[in-house]
mmCIF file of C-alpha atoms in Angstrom:
data_model
loop_
_atom_site.group_PDB
_atom_site.id
_atom_site.type_symbol
_atom_site.label_atom_id
_atom_site.label_comp_id
_atom_site.label_asym_id
_atom_site.label_seq_id
_atom_site.Cartn_x
_atom_site.Cartn_y
_atom_site.Cartn_z
ATOM 1 C CA MET A 27 -170.699 -59.468 -27.635
ATOM 2 C CA ASN A 28 -167.636 -57.964 -29.163
ATOM 3 C CA THR A 29 -165.189 -56.231 -26.270
ATOM 4 C CA ASP A 30 -162.898 -54.745 -27.860
ATOM 5 C CA PHE A 31 -161.919 -53.328 -31.403
ATOM 6 C CA ARG A 32 -158.745 -53.199 -33.041
ATOM 7 C CA ILE A 33 -156.889 -50.060 -34.231
ATOM 8 C CA THR A 34 -153.688 -49.477 -35.988
ATOM 9 C CA THR A 35 -150.704 -48.174 -33.937
ATOM 10 C CA ASP A 36 -150.287 -44.964 -36.278
ATOM 11 C CA ALA A 37 -153.726 -44.518 -36.315
ATOM 12 C CA LEU A 38 -153.166 -41.004 -34.485
ATOM 13 C CA ASP A 39 -150.996 -40.058 -37.240
ATOM 14 C CA HIS A 40 -153.602 -40.890 -40.030
ATOM 15 C CA PRO A 41 -154.307 -37.493 -41.921
ATOM 16 C CA LYS A 42 -157.976 -38.198 -41.285
ATOM 17 C CA LEU A 43 -157.193 -38.041 -37.101
ATOM 18 C CA VAL A 44 -154.942 -35.351 -37.474
ATOM 19 C CA LYS A 45 -157.535 -33.049 -39.305
ATOM 20 C CA LEU A 46 -160.443 -34.361 -36.780
ATOM 21 C CA LYS A 47 -158.141 -33.449 -33.715
ATOM 22 C CA ARG A 48 -157.404 -29.622 -35.663
ATOM 23 C CA MET A 49 -161.570 -29.354 -36.358
ATOM 24 C CA THR A 50 -162.871 -31.004 -32.774
ATOM 25 C CA GLY A 51 -159.414 -31.282 -30.098
ATOM 26 C CA ASP A 52 -158.530 -33.850 -28.261
ATOM 27 C CA HIS A 53 -161.924 -34.526 -27.139
ATOM 28 C CA GLY A 54 -163.296 -35.384 -31.101
ATOM 29 C CA ILE A 55 -160.061 -37.999 -30.859
ATOM 30 C CA VAL A 56 -161.921 -39.327 -27.627
ATOM 31 C CA SER A 57 -164.903 -39.323 -28.683
ATOM 32 C CA LEU A 58 -164.327 -41.312 -32.022
ATOM 33 C CA LEU A 59 -162.790 -43.987 -29.964
ATOM 34 C CA ARG A 60 -165.592 -44.182 -28.079
ATOM 35 C CA LEU A 61 -167.865 -44.365 -31.324
ATOM 36 C CA TRP A 62 -165.405 -47.278 -32.576
ATOM 37 C CA GLY A 63 -165.967 -49.076 -29.144
ATOM 38 C CA PHE A 64 -169.914 -48.492 -29.231
ATOM 39 C CA THR A 65 -169.930 -49.893 -32.343
ATOM 40 C CA ALA A 66 -167.891 -52.688 -31.692
ATOM 41 C CA ARG A 67 -169.991 -53.613 -29.099
ATOM 42 C CA TYR A 68 -173.421 -53.548 -30.732
ATOM 43 C CA HIS A 69 -173.290 -52.626 -33.942
ATOM 44 C CA PRO A 70 -170.453 -55.346 -35.252
ATOM 45 C CA ARG A 71 -171.193 -54.664 -38.782
ATOM 46 C CA GLY A 72 -170.393 -51.040 -38.451
ATOM 47 C CA ASP A 73 -174.119 -50.083 -39.524
ATOM 48 C CA LEU A 74 -175.263 -47.139 -37.080
ATOM 49 C CA ASN A 75 -178.246 -47.040 -39.375
ATOM 50 C CA ASP A 76 -180.919 -46.691 -36.150
ATOM 51 C CA LEU A 77 -178.934 -44.054 -34.697
ATOM 52 C CA THR A 78 -179.635 -39.784 -35.457
ATOM 53 C CA PRO A 79 -176.575 -37.858 -35.509
ATOM 54 C CA GLU A 80 -177.859 -36.657 -31.691
ATOM 55 C CA ASP A 81 -177.690 -40.371 -30.705
ATOM 56 C CA ILE A 82 -173.947 -40.787 -32.573
ATOM 57 C CA GLU A 83 -172.742 -37.653 -30.398
ATOM 58 C CA ILE A 84 -174.433 -39.145 -27.217
ATOM 59 C CA THR A 85 -172.950 -42.621 -27.283
ATOM 60 C CA ALA A 86 -169.301 -40.940 -28.676
ATOM 61 C CA LYS A 87 -170.058 -38.685 -25.164
ATOM 62 C CA TRP A 88 -169.146 -35.666 -27.315
ATOM 63 C CA GLU A 89 -169.365 -32.721 -25.205
ATOM 64 C CA GLY A 90 -168.550 -29.899 -28.220
ATOM 65 C CA GLN A 91 -170.902 -28.045 -30.212
ATOM 66 C CA PRO A 92 -174.229 -30.259 -31.163
ATOM 67 C CA GLY A 93 -173.970 -31.902 -34.708
ATOM 68 C CA LYS A 94 -169.913 -30.319 -35.258
ATOM 69 C CA PHE A 95 -168.776 -34.124 -34.268
ATOM 70 C CA VAL A 96 -171.097 -36.156 -36.982
ATOM 71 C CA GLU A 97 -170.328 -33.092 -39.195
ATOM 72 C CA ALA A 98 -166.786 -33.864 -39.108
ATOM 73 C CA LEU A 99 -166.674 -37.253 -39.073
ATOM 74 C CA ILE A 100 -169.017 -37.109 -42.124
ATOM 75 C CA PHE A 101 -166.513 -34.512 -43.812
ATOM 76 C CA LEU A 102 -163.514 -36.557 -43.131
ATOM 77 C CA LYS A 103 -165.269 -40.041 -44.516
ATOM 78 C CA LEU A 104 -164.724 -41.523 -41.139
ATOM 79 C CA VAL A 105 -168.281 -42.164 -41.120
ATOM 80 C CA ASP A 106 -170.588 -42.336 -44.214
ATOM 81 C CA GLU A 107 -174.071 -40.907 -44.489
ATOM 82 C CA VAL A 108 -176.466 -42.315 -47.198
ATOM 83 C CA GLU A 109 -180.023 -41.068 -47.226
ATOM 84 C CA GLY A 110 -179.974 -40.641 -43.650
ATOM 85 C CA LYS A 111 -178.705 -43.675 -42.707
ATOM 86 C CA TYR A 112 -174.903 -43.844 -40.981
ATOM 87 C CA SER A 113 -172.015 -46.229 -40.975
ATOM 88 C CA VAL A 114 -168.428 -46.445 -39.748
ATOM 89 C CA HIS A 115 -166.625 -45.923 -43.063
ATOM 90 C CA ASP A 116 -164.603 -48.854 -44.276
ATOM 91 C CA TRP A 117 -165.742 -50.907 -40.775
ATOM 92 C CA GLU A 118 -165.450 -54.440 -42.093
ATOM 93 C CA GLU A 119 -161.951 -53.445 -43.481
ATOM 94 C CA HIS A 120 -160.561 -51.787 -40.758
ATOM 95 C CA ASN A 121 -162.185 -54.229 -37.966
ATOM 96 C CA SER A 122 -162.740 -57.385 -39.601
ATOM 97 C CA TYR A 123 -162.698 -59.095 -36.006
ATOM 98 C CA ALA A 124 -165.462 -57.218 -34.662
ATOM 99 C CA PHE A 125 -167.377 -57.026 -38.017
ATOM 100 C CA HIS A 126 -167.426 -61.280 -38.122
ATOM 101 C CA ALA A 127 -168.118 -61.573 -34.549
ATOM 102 C CA PRO A 128 -171.636 -62.519 -34.840
ATOM 103 C CA GLU A 129 -170.679 -65.990 -37.222
ATOM 104 C CA ARG A 130 -167.824 -66.917 -35.123
ATOM 105 C CA THR A 131 -170.614 -66.440 -31.438
ATOM 106 C CA ASN A 132 -172.966 -68.608 -33.412
ATOM 107 C CA ARG A 133 -170.425 -70.977 -34.611
ATOM 108 C CA ALA A 134 -168.888 -71.217 -31.263
ATOM 109 C CA LYS A 135 -172.512 -71.579 -29.566
ATOM 110 C CA ASN A 136 -173.238 -74.748 -32.578
ATOM 111 C CA ALA A 137 -170.035 -76.579 -31.419
ATOM 112 C CA ALA A 138 -170.854 -76.119 -27.787
ATOM 113 C CA ARG A 139 -174.427 -77.632 -28.359
ATOM 114 C CA ILE A 140 -173.112 -80.194 -30.540
ATOM 115 C CA ARG A 141 -170.814 -81.239 -27.740
ATOM 116 C CA TRP A 142 -173.424 -81.503 -25.129
ATOM 117 C CA GLU A 143 -175.827 -83.450 -27.443
ATOM 118 C CA SER A 144 -172.736 -85.708 -27.736
ATOM 119 C CA LYS A 145 -172.237 -86.061 -23.777
ATOM 120 C CA GLU A 146 -176.020 -86.549 -23.514
ATOM 121 C CA GLN A 147 -175.889 -89.524 -25.991
ATOM 122 C CA CYS A 148 -173.085 -91.083 -24.183
ATOM 123 C CA SER A 149 -174.252 -90.653 -20.909
ATOM 124 C CA ASN A 150 -177.739 -92.107 -22.197
ATOM 125 C CA ASP A 151 -175.782 -95.254 -23.603
ATOM 126 C CA ALA A 152 -173.772 -95.667 -20.746
ATOM 127 C CA ASN A 153 -177.117 -95.751 -18.438
ATOM 128 C CA SER A 154 -179.137 -98.267 -20.843
ATOM 129 C CA ASN A 155 -175.906 -100.362 -21.250
ATOM 130 C CA ALA A 156 -175.646 -100.158 -17.115
ATOM 131 C CA GLY A 157 -179.609 -101.398 -17.098
ATOM 132 C CA SER A 158 -179.227 -104.492 -19.304
ATOM 133 C CA ILE A 159 -175.813 -105.650 -17.807
ATOM 134 C CA ALA A 160 -177.414 -105.846 -14.685
ATOM 135 C CA GLY A 161 -180.671 -108.307 -15.331
ATOM 136 C CA SER A 162 -177.677 -110.591 -17.342
ATOM 137 C CA ASN A 163 -175.991 -113.614 -16.286
ATOM 138 C CA ALA A 164 -172.940 -111.817 -17.876
ATOM 139 C CA PRO A 165 -169.352 -111.552 -15.518
ATOM 140 C CA LEU A 166 -168.524 -108.486 -13.416
ATOM 141 C CA PRO A 167 -166.123 -105.864 -15.054
ATOM 142 C CA ALA A 168 -162.395 -106.997 -14.042
ATOM 143 C CA PRO A 169 -160.389 -106.572 -12.183
ATOM 144 C CA ALA A 170 -162.878 -108.196 -9.516
ATOM 145 C CA PRO A 171 -160.889 -108.399 -5.981
ATOM 146 C CA ASN A 172 -159.905 -111.998 -5.154
ATOM 147 C CA PRO A 173 -160.514 -112.917 -2.343
ATOM 148 C CA LYS A 174 -163.904 -110.862 -2.066
ATOM 149 C CA PRO A 175 -163.220 -108.503 0.856
ATOM 150 C CA GLU A 176 -165.939 -109.805 3.024
ATOM 151 C CA GLU A 177 -163.846 -112.962 3.152
ATOM 152 C CA ILE A 178 -160.825 -111.111 4.459
ATOM 153 C CA PHE A 179 -162.486 -109.378 7.299
ATOM 154 C CA MET A 180 -164.565 -112.266 8.064
ATOM 155 C CA SER A 181 -162.520 -115.188 8.449
ATOM 156 C CA PRO A 182 -160.989 -116.262 11.833
ATOM 157 C CA PRO A 183 -157.623 -115.777 13.027
ATOM 158 C CA ALA A 184 -155.267 -118.114 11.818
ATOM 159 C CA GLU A 185 -153.795 -119.815 14.776
ATOM 160 C CA PRO A 186 -150.507 -120.070 16.116
ATOM 161 C CA GLY A 187 -148.141 -122.670 14.560
#
């Protein structure tokens, strides 16, 4: 799930956003940013197909006249509407990071799964090797302490001499 989206440094000077501000006021700009955040998080492909105009305005926290915000977005081509289905205009082009998040998430999950399976296999191999060595007459792995620790502590004290 995305926790961010990208916006150009001069976005507020773009003619579409200047017009949106004229049509809806400052609140329209804030609502657009909220809509983009919602899109990045819950609809990373930019499609809003399961949302009605009212739903779009609710997610954007639009508090103005009902319908006016979505009408302005469509008019300015910030949102595309085809046969009652909505999408953020050119979302992949402007927010490819958010757009491709599902693929990145899947690749990361697969890499983690492979890494864990590899660690489990190493652990299984180590246990198998330890079990087979325990019953053999193979020497202990080096370095072996010499003299043995029990000989150091159990030997009688040396006589003065």
